[in-house]
Amino acid sequence: MTSSTLQPAITVLPSKKTPIILTAIAVIVFFCFGLMGNSQSAHFALNSAGDAFKLPELVFPGKASNIVIGLLLIAAAVYSWLQRKKSKTLATWIIALAAILFVLAFLIWVVAGADITTISLASLLAGAVVLAVPLVFGSLSGVLCERAGVVNIAIEGQLLGGAFTAALVSSLTKNAFAGLIAAGIAGALVSLILALFSIKYLVNQIIVGVVLNVLVSGITGFLFTTVMQEDPELYNSPAHLPVIEIPLLSAIPVIGPILFKQSVIGYLMYLAVFIVWFGLFKTKWGLRVRAVGEHPKAADTLGIKVNRTRFWNVTLGGIVAGIGGSFFTLVAIDSFTKEISGGRGFIALAAVIFGRWNPIGAFLAALLFGFADNLQVILTIIGTPVPSQFMAMMPYLVTIFAVAGLVGRSRGPAAAGEPYVKE
Amino acid sequence: MSDTKSPVIPDSDKPGNDLFKQITQGPGLVSVLGVIVALVIGGLLIAVTDQKVAETAGYLFARPADFFAEVWRAATESYVALFNGAVYNSTQGFKPFLETLTVSTPLICAGLGVAVAFRAGLFNIGAQGQIIIGSVLAGYVGFAWHLPVVLHLLLVIVFGLIGGAIWGGIVGLLKAKTGAHEVILTIMFNYVALYLIDYLMNTQAFRRPGETNPISPILDTTATFPAVPGSRLHLGFVMAVLLVILVSWMFKRSTIGFEFRAVGHNPEAAKTAGINVARSTIIAMALAGALAGAAGVAQVAGTEKVLTNGIAGSLGFDAITVALLGRSTPWGTFFAGLLFGAFQAGAVNMQITTGTPIDIVSVVQSLIVLFIAAPPLVKAIFGMNRKKKRSPKLETTQAGAK
């Protein structure tokens, strides 16, 4: 968290990293996925049950299409080297396009080489969004905290606490909405401990975060065994949030189920992303929060209450992550089990960084990770040569590349991790 | 943390001369009180979920004495069972203590790894991954190669250390070269290691022939630590003690130890003084990884004698609490490892005899660390905040994490 770790390297020419990465990607796609790829065709079905109209299946001949994509990527790589020579930075859309092409090439390669050469793109995407919901809420929590200068490693604990409390309260009250609210409160409680120790007692924020994860895991595990398992009927059979289908709109192929066939939490997710983005970047409140996260001393000089801002942001982050955690027990899974969040809080943390501390970036990163997660499941079913464990590794490897600066530079709020003491 | 912070970790490892001062005024007393508060809260949690306590709570106002007696019983019963399983009981004598030593061996090694990184100003959350990679290499050498006595075990240890060192060293390298934050890197490397071992355990090379579960062949007897007859305690504990002594010597006497401390205190100043910060970062992370790798060796060649997916358990995260409780000093880590080892060994007995779930140990452990990290809070609980005027900054432990 020192400033020294975040200092950009001083170079005259733009960094070689992007051209190198692009070249590597192009070579992999052209040779491995293209020339050495399987000549079978990959089929992507676009329809799912209940669609209003039929779309044709997308068919890509494995070898040929990847050679074409490979050539496109090689062109992009050459262009990036030329741009670098002219000391110009590469346009972001080219990098984004290259990334999309790479994912497409990978999909075609994997599916064409599998035992079953058809996958449903519609359910792949819909499933990805479902898996991404807790990640999105978790990453929003991370964004809210870190933008105010508090590192939140405790996302995992907030998700887990939310999931547990939602299950318990929803079971007791037989009301899923009560569970939802309780989950928010539970997340806020975890946040309060984080805020108390890191803001008031100036304990290292990372220490508090790490320890809180263990604490929440311990408490929920303990109560799960002593309370929930004693009488699962009473304590661990949560009422579920219904899936609300918007008529007509939900029948649009591919995007219908993603946008218009969600649980309340799913719709809340879209709303929360927008609100956090709007709040942080378009309001006076957001400007203050960001000032506190970047330069607390300057913010203080201007009369912004640094620690109060941090306190409320951390609390808000806890509420958001708690609600995200309730998705596990109120929508996705029937009842609470130990460690139900299964490390997704850490993927959410990765999404924060990969999304460059921006709510929309974090949202897209979480979607990408959800996509990788779901792809792994589907690929295991269709029987591909790529071991599922390597697919599961993807989010983490991508994050390592991201923080190591290989995919553009990622720089967090300057004061994140540093307690503020008024002098 | 900012670069110009007050003492991060106690400088001296000398126990003797200022021990009295530390116990009476310093963090010593606060540590003990922190442990007590954590145990009390854990006890309350046990009592709250106890059946009989709930019954007596029904007539609390009629007979309050019953209620409090039950609360006391529920809490103490569990802790007594814990003590019986960890240190001494009337039927087995001190035999349970051998189990405590066994459980604490990897905790001490991995805790040292976290502590060394702390001292160098690095936050090593990656002990988990380093343990996994260390135990994979050590385990593989142990069951796939067949070598003479002594040499085999030595190679197992060396490969375990190398595995951990590589996994930690990559993080150090990435941090030094690209400025990526080690906390994020180590968390991510933990998961990569987790999926890597999951993959490996499903390959021909690692899975036991004729077995469908991901479990490796049993390690050769030449590859395992000799054990104390009648218990699981093995020579790995001696290795742990030697490592403690080695790290202690390193910090006190060696140049590299001095460099670590200098960089940990203030990287800018260290740089000005001519210390190669990048080099120090890489070596510190590699060394931290090697120590965590030693924990992997202790697990695979000592306690378990077989490689599985769950070889590291939650050791990597417990190691962080151990290092924090030990205030990142080698001997502090040693005793913290013993304490948490006792908790974990005793918790097994506790769960069997009183039905108190093992999870209570994580609760108590994490509470201990929280309280010890915030001495002002403990002092406030015990009404010790007399000299109020002092800046809270001076009283706060900010172990590691630069």
Coordinates of C-alpha atoms in Angstrom, one line a residue, chain B:
Chain B
M1 CA 0.4 1.8 5.6
S2 CA 2.3 5.0 5.2
D3 CA 6.0 5.0 5.0
T4 CA 6.7 7.1 8.1
K5 CA 5.0 5.0 10.7
S6 CA 6.0 4.5 14.2
P7 CA 7.5 1.2 15.2
V8 CA 5.7 -1.5 13.3
I9 CA 6.8 -4.6 15.2
P10 CA 8.9 -4.7 18.3
D11 CA 12.5 -4.5 17.3
S12 CA 14.2 -6.7 19.7
D13 CA 14.0 -10.4 20.0
K14 CA 15.9 -10.4 23.3
P15 CA 13.6 -11.9 25.7
G16 CA 15.4 -11.4 29.0
N17 CA 16.1 -7.9 30.1
D18 CA 12.9 -6.0 29.2
L19 CA 10.6 -9.0 29.7
F20 CA 9.4 -7.5 33.0
K21 CA 8.7 -4.2 31.4
Q22 CA 6.8 -5.9 28.6
I23 CA 4.7 -7.9 30.9
T24 CA 3.7 -5.1 33.2
Q25 CA 3.3 -2.2 30.8
G26 CA 3.8 -3.4 27.3
P27 CA 1.8 -5.6 25.0
G28 CA 2.4 -8.7 27.2
L29 CA -0.4 -8.0 29.7
V30 CA -2.7 -6.8 27.0
S31 CA -2.1 -10.0 25.0
V32 CA -3.0 -12.1 28.0
L33 CA -6.1 -10.0 28.6
G34 CA -7.0 -10.2 24.9
V35 CA -6.9 -14.0 25.1
I36 CA -9.1 -13.9 28.2
V37 CA -11.7 -11.7 26.6
A38 CA -11.7 -13.8 23.5
L39 CA -12.2 -17.0 25.5
V40 CA -15.0 -15.3 27.5
I41 CA -16.8 -14.3 24.3
G42 CA -16.3 -17.8 22.9
G43 CA -17.7 -19.2 26.2
L44 CA -20.8 -17.0 25.9
L45 CA -21.4 -18.1 22.4
I46 CA -21.2 -21.7 23.6
A47 CA -23.6 -21.0 26.4
V48 CA -26.1 -19.1 24.3
T49 CA -26.5 -22.1 22.0
D50 CA -26.6 -24.6 24.8
Q51 CA -29.9 -26.5 25.3
K52 CA -30.0 -26.5 29.0
V53 CA -29.1 -22.8 29.2
A54 CA -32.0 -22.1 27.0
E55 CA -34.3 -24.1 29.3
T56 CA -33.2 -22.3 32.4
A57 CA -33.5 -19.0 30.6
G58 CA -37.2 -19.8 30.5
Y59 CA -37.4 -19.3 34.3
L60 CA -34.6 -16.8 34.6
F61 CA -36.5 -14.5 36.9
A62 CA -37.8 -17.2 39.1
R63 CA -34.5 -18.9 39.7
P64 CA -31.6 -16.8 38.2
A65 CA -29.0 -18.9 40.0
D66 CA -30.0 -21.9 37.9
F67 CA -29.4 -19.9 34.7
F68 CA -26.0 -18.6 35.6
A69 CA -24.9 -22.0 36.9
E70 CA -25.9 -23.5 33.6
V71 CA -24.1 -20.8 31.6
W72 CA -21.0 -21.4 33.7
R73 CA -21.3 -25.1 33.2
A74 CA -21.8 -25.0 29.5
A75 CA -18.8 -22.8 28.9
T76 CA -16.4 -24.4 31.3
E77 CA -17.3 -27.9 30.3
S78 CA -16.3 -27.2 26.7
Y79 CA -13.0 -25.5 27.7
V80 CA -12.2 -28.3 30.2
A81 CA -12.7 -30.8 27.4
L82 CA -10.5 -28.7 25.2
F83 CA -7.8 -28.7 27.8
N84 CA -8.1 -32.4 28.3
G85 CA -7.7 -33.0 24.6
A86 CA -4.8 -30.6 24.3
V87 CA -2.6 -30.9 27.3
Y88 CA -3.5 -33.3 30.1
N89 CA -6.2 -35.7 31.2
S90 CA -6.4 -38.2 33.9
T91 CA -6.5 -41.3 31.7
Q92 CA -3.8 -40.5 29.2
G93 CA -1.6 -38.2 31.3
F94 CA 0.3 -35.7 29.1
K95 CA -0.1 -37.7 26.0
P96 CA -2.5 -35.2 24.4
F97 CA 0.2 -32.7 24.6
L98 CA 2.2 -34.7 22.0
E99 CA -0.8 -34.3 19.7
T100 CA -0.7 -30.5 20.4
L101 CA 3.0 -30.5 19.4
T102 CA 2.1 -32.4 16.2
V103 CA -0.7 -30.0 15.2
S104 CA 1.4 -27.0 16.0
T105 CA 4.4 -28.1 13.9
P106 CA 3.0 -26.9 10.5
L107 CA 1.5 -23.8 12.2
I108 CA 4.8 -22.8 13.5
C109 CA 6.6 -23.3 10.2
A110 CA 3.9 -21.5 8.1
G111 CA 3.6 -18.8 10.9
L112 CA 7.3 -18.1 10.6
G113 CA 6.8 -17.7 6.8
V114 CA 4.1 -15.1 7.4
A115 CA 6.2 -13.4 10.1
V116 CA 9.3 -13.1 8.0
A117 CA 7.3 -11.4 5.3
F118 CA 5.7 -9.1 7.8
R119 CA 9.1 -8.0 9.1
A120 CA 10.2 -7.2 5.6
G121 CA 7.0 -5.1 5.2
L122 CA 5.2 -7.7 3.1
F123 CA 1.8 -9.1 3.8
N124 CA 2.0 -12.8 2.9
I125 CA -1.6 -14.1 2.7
G126 CA -0.2 -16.8 0.4
A127 CA 1.0 -19.3 2.9
Q128 CA -1.9 -21.6 1.9
G129 CA -0.7 -21.8 -1.7
Q130 CA 2.9 -22.1 -0.7
I131 CA 2.1 -25.0 1.7
I132 CA 0.2 -26.7 -1.1
I133 CA 3.0 -26.4 -3.7
G134 CA 5.6 -27.4 -1.1
S135 CA 3.6 -30.5 -0.1
V136 CA 3.0 -31.4 -3.7
L137 CA 6.7 -31.5 -4.5
A138 CA 7.7 -33.0 -1.2
G139 CA 4.9 -35.6 -1.5
Y140 CA 5.9 -36.5 -5.1
V141 CA 9.5 -37.1 -4.2
G142 CA 8.3 -39.1 -1.2
F143 CA 6.1 -41.6 -3.0
A144 CA 7.5 -41.6 -6.6
W145 CA 11.2 -41.8 -5.9
H146 CA 12.7 -44.7 -4.0
L147 CA 15.9 -43.7 -2.3
P148 CA 18.0 -44.8 0.7
V149 CA 17.2 -43.7 4.2
V150 CA 18.3 -40.1 5.3
L151 CA 18.9 -39.1 1.7
H152 CA 15.3 -39.6 0.8
L153 CA 13.9 -37.6 3.6
L154 CA 16.5 -34.8 3.0
L155 CA 15.4 -34.6 -0.6
V156 CA 11.7 -34.5 0.5
I157 CA 12.5 -31.6 2.7
V158 CA 14.6 -29.8 0.1
F159 CA 12.0 -30.1 -2.6
G160 CA 9.2 -29.0 -0.2
L161 CA 11.2 -25.9 0.6
I162 CA 11.9 -25.2 -3.0
G163 CA 8.3 -25.6 -4.0
G164 CA 7.2 -23.1 -1.4
A165 CA 10.1 -20.8 -2.3
I166 CA 9.1 -20.8 -5.9
W167 CA 5.5 -20.0 -5.2
G168 CA 6.4 -17.2 -2.8
G169 CA 9.3 -16.0 -4.9
I170 CA 7.1 -15.5 -8.0
V171 CA 5.0 -13.1 -5.9
G172 CA 8.1 -11.3 -4.7
L173 CA 9.4 -11.0 -8.3
L174 CA 6.1 -9.7 -9.6
K175 CA 5.9 -7.2 -6.8
A176 CA 9.4 -6.0 -7.3
K177 CA 9.2 -5.8 -11.0
T178 CA 5.7 -4.6 -11.6
G179 CA 4.7 -3.0 -8.3
A180 CA 1.6 -5.3 -8.1
H181 CA 0.3 -5.6 -4.5
E182 CA 1.4 -8.7 -2.8
V183 CA -1.9 -9.2 -0.9
I184 CA -3.9 -9.5 -4.2
L185 CA -1.2 -11.6 -5.8
T186 CA -0.9 -14.1 -2.9
I187 CA -4.7 -14.5 -2.6
M188 CA -4.8 -15.3 -6.3
F189 CA -1.9 -17.6 -6.2
N190 CA -3.6 -19.5 -3.4
Y191 CA -6.5 -20.3 -5.7
V192 CA -4.2 -21.2 -8.6
A193 CA -2.4 -23.6 -6.3
L194 CA -5.7 -25.0 -5.0
Y195 CA -6.9 -25.8 -8.5
L196 CA -3.4 -27.0 -9.5
I197 CA -3.3 -29.7 -6.8
D198 CA -6.9 -30.6 -7.6
Y199 CA -5.8 -31.2 -11.2
L200 CA -2.7 -33.1 -10.2
M201 CA -4.5 -35.3 -7.8
N202 CA -6.6 -36.5 -10.8
T203 CA -3.7 -37.4 -12.9
Q204 CA -2.0 -40.8 -13.3
A205 CA 1.2 -39.6 -11.8
F206 CA -0.3 -38.6 -8.5
R207 CA -3.3 -40.8 -7.9
R208 CA -2.9 -44.0 -6.1
P209 CA -3.3 -47.0 -8.5
G210 CA -6.7 -48.5 -8.3
E211 CA -8.1 -45.6 -6.4
T212 CA -11.0 -43.4 -7.7
N213 CA -10.6 -40.8 -5.0
P214 CA -7.9 -38.1 -5.4
I215 CA -5.4 -39.6 -3.0
S216 CA -1.7 -40.3 -3.6
P217 CA 0.2 -43.5 -2.8
I218 CA 1.6 -43.6 0.8
L219 CA 5.0 -42.0 1.1
D220 CA 7.9 -44.4 1.5
T221 CA 9.0 -45.0 5.1
T222 CA 12.4 -43.7 4.0
A223 CA 10.7 -40.4 3.1
T224 CA 8.9 -39.7 6.3
F225 CA 9.9 -38.2 9.6
P226 CA 10.5 -40.8 12.4
A227 CA 7.6 -40.6 14.9
V228 CA 7.4 -40.9 18.6
P229 CA 6.0 -44.4 19.3
G230 CA 2.3 -44.3 20.2
S231 CA 1.6 -40.9 19.0
R232 CA 1.6 -38.9 15.8
L233 CA 4.4 -36.6 16.9
H234 CA 7.3 -36.7 14.5
L235 CA 10.7 -35.3 14.0
G236 CA 9.2 -32.5 12.0
F237 CA 8.7 -30.7 15.3
V238 CA 12.5 -30.5 15.7
M239 CA 12.7 -29.1 12.2
A240 CA 10.2 -26.4 13.2
V241 CA 12.3 -25.5 16.3
L242 CA 15.4 -25.4 14.2
L243 CA 13.7 -23.1 11.8
V244 CA 12.7 -20.8 14.7
I245 CA 16.3 -20.6 15.9
L246 CA 17.5 -20.0 12.3
V247 CA 15.0 -17.2 11.7
S248 CA 15.8 -15.7 15.1
W249 CA 19.5 -15.8 14.2
M250 CA 18.8 -14.3 10.8
F251 CA 17.1 -11.3 12.2
K252 CA 19.6 -10.7 14.9
R253 CA 22.9 -11.4 13.2
S254 CA 22.7 -11.6 9.5
T255 CA 22.9 -8.9 6.9
I256 CA 19.8 -10.0 5.0
G257 CA 17.8 -10.0 8.3
F258 CA 18.9 -6.5 8.9
E259 CA 17.9 -5.6 5.3
F260 CA 14.5 -7.1 5.8
R261 CA 13.9 -5.1 8.9
A262 CA 15.2 -1.9 7.3
V263 CA 13.0 -2.3 4.3
G264 CA 10.0 -3.3 6.5
H265 CA 10.4 -0.2 8.5
N266 CA 10.8 2.3 5.8
P267 CA 11.5 1.2 2.2
E268 CA 12.4 4.7 1.1
A269 CA 15.0 5.1 3.8
A270 CA 16.4 1.7 3.1
K271 CA 16.7 2.5 -0.5
T272 CA 18.6 5.7 0.3
A273 CA 20.9 3.7 2.6
G274 CA 21.9 1.6 -0.4
I275 CA 19.7 -1.5 0.2
N276 CA 18.4 -3.1 -2.9
V277 CA 14.7 -3.1 -2.0
A278 CA 13.6 -5.2 -5.0
R279 CA 16.2 -7.9 -4.2
S280 CA 15.1 -7.8 -0.5
T281 CA 11.5 -8.2 -1.5
I282 CA 12.1 -11.2 -3.7
I283 CA 14.3 -12.9 -1.2
A284 CA 11.9 -12.2 1.6
M285 CA 9.0 -13.7 -0.3
A286 CA 11.0 -16.7 -1.4
L287 CA 12.1 -17.3 2.1
A288 CA 8.6 -16.9 3.5
G289 CA 7.4 -19.4 0.8
A290 CA 10.2 -21.8 1.8
L291 CA 9.1 -21.7 5.4
A292 CA 5.5 -22.3 4.4
G293 CA 6.8 -25.1 2.2
A294 CA 8.4 -26.6 5.4
A295 CA 4.9 -26.7 6.8
G296 CA 3.8 -28.6 3.8
V297 CA 6.7 -31.0 4.3
A298 CA 5.6 -31.5 8.0
Q299 CA 2.1 -32.3 6.8
V300 CA 2.9 -34.7 4.0
A301 CA 6.0 -36.4 5.4
G302 CA 5.1 -36.2 9.0
T303 CA 1.4 -36.0 10.1
E304 CA -0.5 -37.3 7.0
K305 CA 2.1 -39.4 5.2
V306 CA 0.0 -39.1 2.1
L307 CA -0.9 -36.3 -0.3
T308 CA -4.5 -35.2 -0.7
N309 CA -6.4 -32.1 -2.0
G310 CA -7.0 -31.0 1.6
I311 CA -3.3 -31.4 2.7
A312 CA -3.1 -27.7 3.7
G313 CA -6.5 -27.6 5.4
S314 CA -6.8 -24.0 6.6
L315 CA -3.2 -23.9 7.8
G316 CA -2.3 -21.0 5.6
F317 CA -4.9 -18.7 7.1
D318 CA -4.3 -20.0 10.7
A319 CA -0.6 -19.2 10.1
I320 CA -1.5 -15.5 9.6
T321 CA -3.2 -15.4 13.0
V322 CA -0.3 -17.3 14.5
A323 CA 2.2 -14.7 13.2
L324 CA 0.0 -11.8 14.3
L325 CA -0.4 -13.3 17.8
G326 CA 3.3 -13.9 17.9
R327 CA 3.9 -10.3 16.9
S328 CA 6.1 -11.5 14.1
T329 CA 9.0 -12.4 16.3
P330 CA 10.3 -16.0 15.8
W331 CA 9.8 -17.1 19.4
G332 CA 6.5 -15.3 19.6
T333 CA 5.4 -17.2 16.6
F334 CA 6.6 -20.4 18.2
F335 CA 4.5 -20.0 21.3
A336 CA 1.5 -18.7 19.4
G337 CA 1.8 -21.8 17.2
L338 CA 1.8 -23.9 20.3
L339 CA -1.3 -22.1 21.7
F340 CA -3.3 -22.4 18.5
G341 CA -2.1 -26.0 18.0
A342 CA -3.4 -26.8 21.5
F343 CA -6.8 -25.2 20.6
Q344 CA -7.0 -27.2 17.4
A345 CA -5.9 -30.5 19.0
G346 CA -8.2 -29.9 22.0
A347 CA -11.1 -29.0 19.8
V348 CA -11.3 -32.5 18.4
N349 CA -11.8 -33.9 21.9
M350 CA -14.2 -31.0 22.8
Q351 CA -16.4 -31.8 19.8
I352 CA -16.5 -35.5 20.8
T353 CA -17.2 -35.1 24.5
T354 CA -19.4 -32.0 24.7
G355 CA -20.6 -31.6 21.1
T356 CA -19.3 -28.1 20.8
P357 CA -18.4 -27.6 17.1
I358 CA -14.8 -27.2 16.2
D359 CA -15.6 -23.9 14.6
I360 CA -15.5 -22.2 18.0
V361 CA -11.7 -22.4 17.7
S362 CA -11.7 -20.1 14.6
V363 CA -14.0 -17.7 16.5
V364 CA -11.7 -17.6 19.5
Q365 CA -8.5 -17.4 17.4
S366 CA -9.8 -14.6 15.3
L367 CA -11.1 -12.7 18.3
I368 CA -7.7 -13.1 20.0
V369 CA -6.0 -11.5 17.0
L370 CA -8.5 -8.7 16.8
F371 CA -8.1 -7.8 20.4
I372 CA -4.3 -8.1 20.4
A373 CA -4.2 -5.9 17.3
A374 CA -6.1 -3.2 19.2
P375 CA -4.6 -2.7 22.6
P376 CA -6.6 0.4 23.3
L377 CA -9.8 -1.6 23.0
V378 CA -8.7 -4.2 25.5
K379 CA -7.5 -1.4 27.8
A380 CA -10.9 0.3 27.5
I381 CA -12.6 -3.0 28.4
F382 CA -10.6 -3.3 31.6
G383 CA -10.7 0.4 32.3
M384 CA -7.0 0.8 31.9
N385 CA -7.1 4.0 29.8
R386 CA -5.8 6.3 32.5
K387 CA -3.1 8.1 30.5
K388 CA -5.6 9.2 27.9
K389 CA -3.6 11.9 26.3
R390 CA -1.2 9.6 24.4
S391 CA -1.8 9.4 20.7
P392 CA -3.6 6.2 19.9
K393 CA -1.2 5.8 17.0
L394 CA 1.6 4.8 19.3
E395 CA -0.3 2.0 20.9
T396 CA -1.5 0.4 17.8
T397 CA 0.1 -2.7 16.3
Q398 CA 0.4 -2.4 12.6
A399 CA 2.2 -5.6 11.8
G400 CA 3.5 -5.7 8.4
A401 CA 1.6 -4.6 5.3
K402 CA 3.4 -1.7 3.9

